[in-house]
């Protein structure tokens, strides 16, 4: 353990799981919407909204992986 006690491992696992699930789901949903040429966000351009959603999906996915590396 990288200095993290047992009491802190539980919240890190929970946060990591939530981040990974949300980021992965956001990337999957964005990919499906783009593949069907459907709008990713209401009132926004397809390219801009898809790029922004993909960016934040990747950020959440990396945040989850970072949480798991802290264990």
Coordinates of N, CA, C and O in Angstrom, one line a residue:
X1 N 0.8 -1.2 0.0 CA 0.0 0.0 0.0 C 0.9 1.2 0.0 O 1.8 1.3 0.8
X2 N 0.5 2.2 -0.8 CA 1.3 3.4 -0.9 C 1.0 4.4 0.2 O 0.7 5.5 0.1
X3 N 1.1 3.9 1.5 CA 0.9 4.8 2.6 C -0.6 5.0 2.9 O -0.9 5.7 3.8
X4 N -1.4 4.3 2.1 CA -2.9 4.5 2.4 C -3.3 3.4 3.3 O -3.1 2.2 3.1
X5 N -3.9 3.8 4.4 CA -4.4 2.8 5.4 C -5.6 2.1 4.9 O -6.2 2.4 3.9
X6 N -6.0 1.0 5.6 CA -7.1 0.2 5.2 C -8.4 1.0 5.2 O -9.3 0.7 4.4
X7 N -8.5 2.0 6.1 CA -9.8 2.8 6.1 C -10.0 3.7 4.9 O -11.1 4.0 4.6
X8 N -8.9 4.0 4.2 CA -9.0 4.9 3.1 C -9.1 4.1 1.8 O -9.4 4.6 0.7
X9 N -8.9 2.8 1.8 CA -8.9 2.0 0.6 C -10.4 1.8 0.1 O -10.6 1.8 -1.1
X10 N -11.3 1.7 1.0 CA -12.7 1.5 0.6 C -13.3 2.7 -0.2 O -13.8 2.5 -1.3
X11 N -13.1 3.9 0.3 CA -13.6 5.1 -0.6 C -12.8 5.2 -1.9 O -13.4 5.6 -2.9
X12 N -11.5 4.8 -1.9 CA -10.8 4.9 -3.2 C -11.3 3.9 -4.2 O -11.4 4.2 -5.4
X13 N -11.7 2.7 -3.7 CA -12.2 1.7 -4.6 C -13.6 2.1 -5.1 O -13.9 2.0 -6.3
X14 N -14.4 2.7 -4.2 CA -15.7 3.2 -4.6 C -15.6 4.3 -5.6 O -16.3 4.3 -6.7
X15 N -14.8 5.3 -5.4 CA -14.6 6.4 -6.3 C -14.1 6.0 -7.6 O -14.5 6.4 -8.7
X16 N -13.1 5.1 -7.6 CA -12.5 4.6 -8.8 C -13.5 3.8 -9.7 O -13.6 4.0 -10.9
X17 N -14.3 3.0 -9.0 CA -15.4 2.3 -9.7 C -16.4 3.2 -10.4 O -16.8 3.0 -11.5
X18 N -16.8 4.2 -9.6 CA -17.8 5.2 -10.1 C -17.2 5.9 -11.3 O -17.9 6.1 -12.4
X19 N -16.0 6.4 -11.2 CA -15.4 7.2 -12.3 C -15.2 6.3 -13.5 O -15.5 6.8 -14.6
X20 N -14.7 5.1 -13.4 CA -14.5 4.2 -14.5 C -15.8 3.9 -15.2 O -15.9 3.9 -16.4
X21 N -16.9 3.5 -14.4 CA -18.2 3.2 -15.0 C -18.8 4.4 -15.7 O -19.3 4.3 -16.8
X22 N -18.7 5.6 -15.1 CA -19.3 6.8 -15.7 C -18.5 7.1 -17.0 O -19.1 7.4 -18.0
X23 N -17.2 7.2 -16.9 CA -16.3 7.5 -18.1 C -16.5 6.5 -19.2 O -16.7 6.9 -20.4
X24 N -16.5 5.2 -18.9 CA -16.7 4.2 -19.9 C -18.1 4.3 -20.6 O -18.3 4.2 -21.8
X25 N -19.1 4.6 -19.7 CA -20.5 4.7 -20.3 C -20.6 5.9 -21.1 O -21.3 5.9 -22.2
X26 N -20.0 7.0 -20.7 CA -20.1 8.3 -21.5 C -19.4 8.1 -22.8 O -19.9 8.5 -23.9
X27 N -18.2 7.4 -22.9 CA -17.5 7.1 -24.1 C -18.4 6.2 -25.0 O -18.5 6.4 -26.2
X28 N -18.9 5.2 -24.4 CA -19.8 4.3 -25.2 C -21.0 5.0 -25.8 O -21.3 4.8 -27.0
X29 N -21.7 5.7 -25.0 CA -22.9 6.4 -25.4 C -22.5 7.4 -26.5 O -23.3 7.6 -27.5
X30 N -21.4 8.2 -26.3 CA -21.0 9.1 -27.4 C -20.7 8.4 -28.7 O -21.1 8.9 -29.7
X31 N -20.0 7.3 -28.6 CA -19.7 6.6 -29.8 C -20.9 6.1 -30.5 O -21.0 6.2 -31.8
X32 N -21.9 5.6 -29.8 CA -23.1 5.1 -30.4 C -23.9 6.3 -31.1 O -24.4 6.2 -32.2
X33 N -24.0 7.4 -30.4 CA -24.7 8.6 -30.9 C -24.0 9.1 -32.2 O -24.6 9.4 -33.2
X34 N -22.7 9.1 -32.2 CA -21.9 9.6 -33.4 C -22.1 8.6 -34.5 O -22.3 9.1 -35.7
X35 N -22.0 7.3 -34.2 CA -22.2 6.3 -35.3 C -23.5 6.5 -36.0 O -23.6 6.3 -37.2
X36 N -24.6 6.8 -35.2 CA -25.9 7.0 -35.8 C -26.2 8.4 -36.3 O -27.3 8.7 -36.7
X37 N -25.2 9.2 -36.2 CA -25.3 10.6 -36.6 C -26.4 11.3 -35.9 O -27.1 12.2 -36.4
X38 N -26.6 10.9 -34.6 CA -27.6 11.6 -33.8 C -26.9 12.6 -32.9 O -25.7 12.6 -32.7
X39 N -27.6 13.7 -32.5 CA -27.0 14.7 -31.7 C -26.5 14.2 -30.4 O -27.2 13.4 -29.7
X40 N -25.4 14.6 -29.9 CA -24.8 14.2 -28.7 C -25.4 15.1 -27.6 O -25.6 14.6 -26.5
X41 N -25.6 16.3 -27.9 CA -26.1 17.3 -26.9 C -27.2 18.2 -27.7 O -26.9 18.5 -28.8
X42 N -28.3 18.5 -27.0 CA -29.3 19.3 -27.7 C -28.8 20.7 -28.0 O -28.2 21.4 -27.1
X43 N -29.0 21.1 -29.2 CA -28.6 22.5 -29.6 C -27.2 22.8 -29.8 O -26.8 23.9 -30.0
X44 N -26.4 21.7 -29.8 CA -24.9 21.9 -30.1 C -24.6 21.2 -31.4 O -25.2 20.2 -31.8
X45 N -23.5 21.6 -32.0 CA -23.0 20.9 -33.2 C -22.5 19.5 -32.9 O -22.0 19.2 -31.8
X46 N -22.6 18.7 -33.9 CA -22.3 17.2 -33.7 C -20.8 17.1 -33.3 O -20.4 16.4 -32.4
X47 N -19.9 17.8 -34.0 CA -18.5 17.6 -33.8 C -18.1 18.2 -32.5 O -17.3 17.5 -31.7
X48 N -18.5 19.4 -32.2 CA -18.1 20.0 -30.9 C -18.6 19.2 -29.7 O -17.9 19.0 -28.7
X49 N -19.9 18.8 -29.7 CA -20.5 18.1 -28.6 C -19.8 16.7 -28.5 O -19.6 16.2 -27.3
X50 N -19.6 16.0 -29.6 CA -18.9 14.7 -29.5 C -17.5 14.8 -29.0 O -17.1 14.0 -28.1
X51 N -16.8 15.8 -29.4 CA -15.4 16.0 -28.9 C -15.4 16.3 -27.4 O -14.6 15.8 -26.7
X52 N -16.3 17.2 -27.0 CA -16.3 17.5 -25.6 C -16.8 16.3 -24.7 O -16.2 16.1 -23.7
X53 N -17.8 15.6 -25.2 CA -18.2 14.4 -24.4 C -17.1 13.3 -24.4 O -16.9 12.7 -23.3
X54 N -16.4 13.2 -25.5 CA -15.3 12.2 -25.5 C -14.2 12.6 -24.6 O -13.6 11.8 -23.9
X55 N -13.9 13.9 -24.6 CA -12.8 14.4 -23.7 C -13.2 14.2 -22.2 O -12.3 13.6 -21.5
X56 N -14.4 14.5 -21.8 CA -14.7 14.3 -20.4 C -14.9 12.8 -20.1 O -14.6 12.4 -18.9
X57 N -15.3 12.0 -21.0 CA -15.4 10.6 -20.8 C -14.0 10.0 -20.5 O -13.8 9.2 -19.6
X58 N -13.0 10.5 -21.3 CA -11.6 10.0 -21.1 C -11.1 10.6 -19.8 O -10.3 9.8 -19.1
X59 N -11.4 11.8 -19.4 CA -11.0 12.4 -18.1 C -11.5 11.5 -17.0 O -10.7 11.2 -16.0
X60 N -12.8 11.2 -17.0 CA -13.4 10.4 -15.9 C -12.8 9.0 -15.9 O -12.5 8.5 -14.8
X61 N -12.5 8.4 -17.0 CA -11.9 7.1 -17.1 C -10.5 7.1 -16.5 O -10.1 6.3 -15.7
X62 N -9.7 8.1 -16.8 CA -8.4 8.3 -16.3 C -8.4 8.6 -14.8 O -7.5 8.1 -14.0
X63 N -9.4 9.4 -14.3 CA -9.5 9.6 -12.9 C -9.8 8.3 -12.1 O -9.2 8.1 -11.0
X64 N -10.6 7.5 -12.7 CA -10.9 6.2 -12.0 C -9.6 5.3 -12.0 O -9.3 4.7 -11.0
X65 N -8.9 5.3 -13.1 CA -7.6 4.5 -13.1 C -6.7 5.1 -12.1 O -6.0 4.3 -11.3
X66 N -6.6 6.4 -12.0 CA -5.7 7.0 -11.0 C -6.1 6.6 -9.6 O -5.2 6.3 -8.7
X67 N -7.4 6.6 -9.3 CA -7.9 6.2 -8.0 C -7.4 4.7 -7.6 O -7.0 4.4 -6.5
X68 N -7.5 3.9 -8.6 CA -7.0 2.5 -8.4 C -5.5 2.4 -8.2 O -5.1 1.5 -7.5
X69 N -4.8 3.3 -8.8 CA -3.3 3.2 -8.6 C -2.9 3.7 -7.2 O -1.8 3.5 -6.8
X70 N -3.8 4.4 -6.5 CA -3.5 5.0 -5.2 C -3.7 3.9 -4.1 O -3.4 4.2 -3.0
X71 N -4.1 2.7 -4.5 CA -4.3 1.7 -3.5 C -3.0 1.0 -3.0 O -2.1 0.9 -3.6

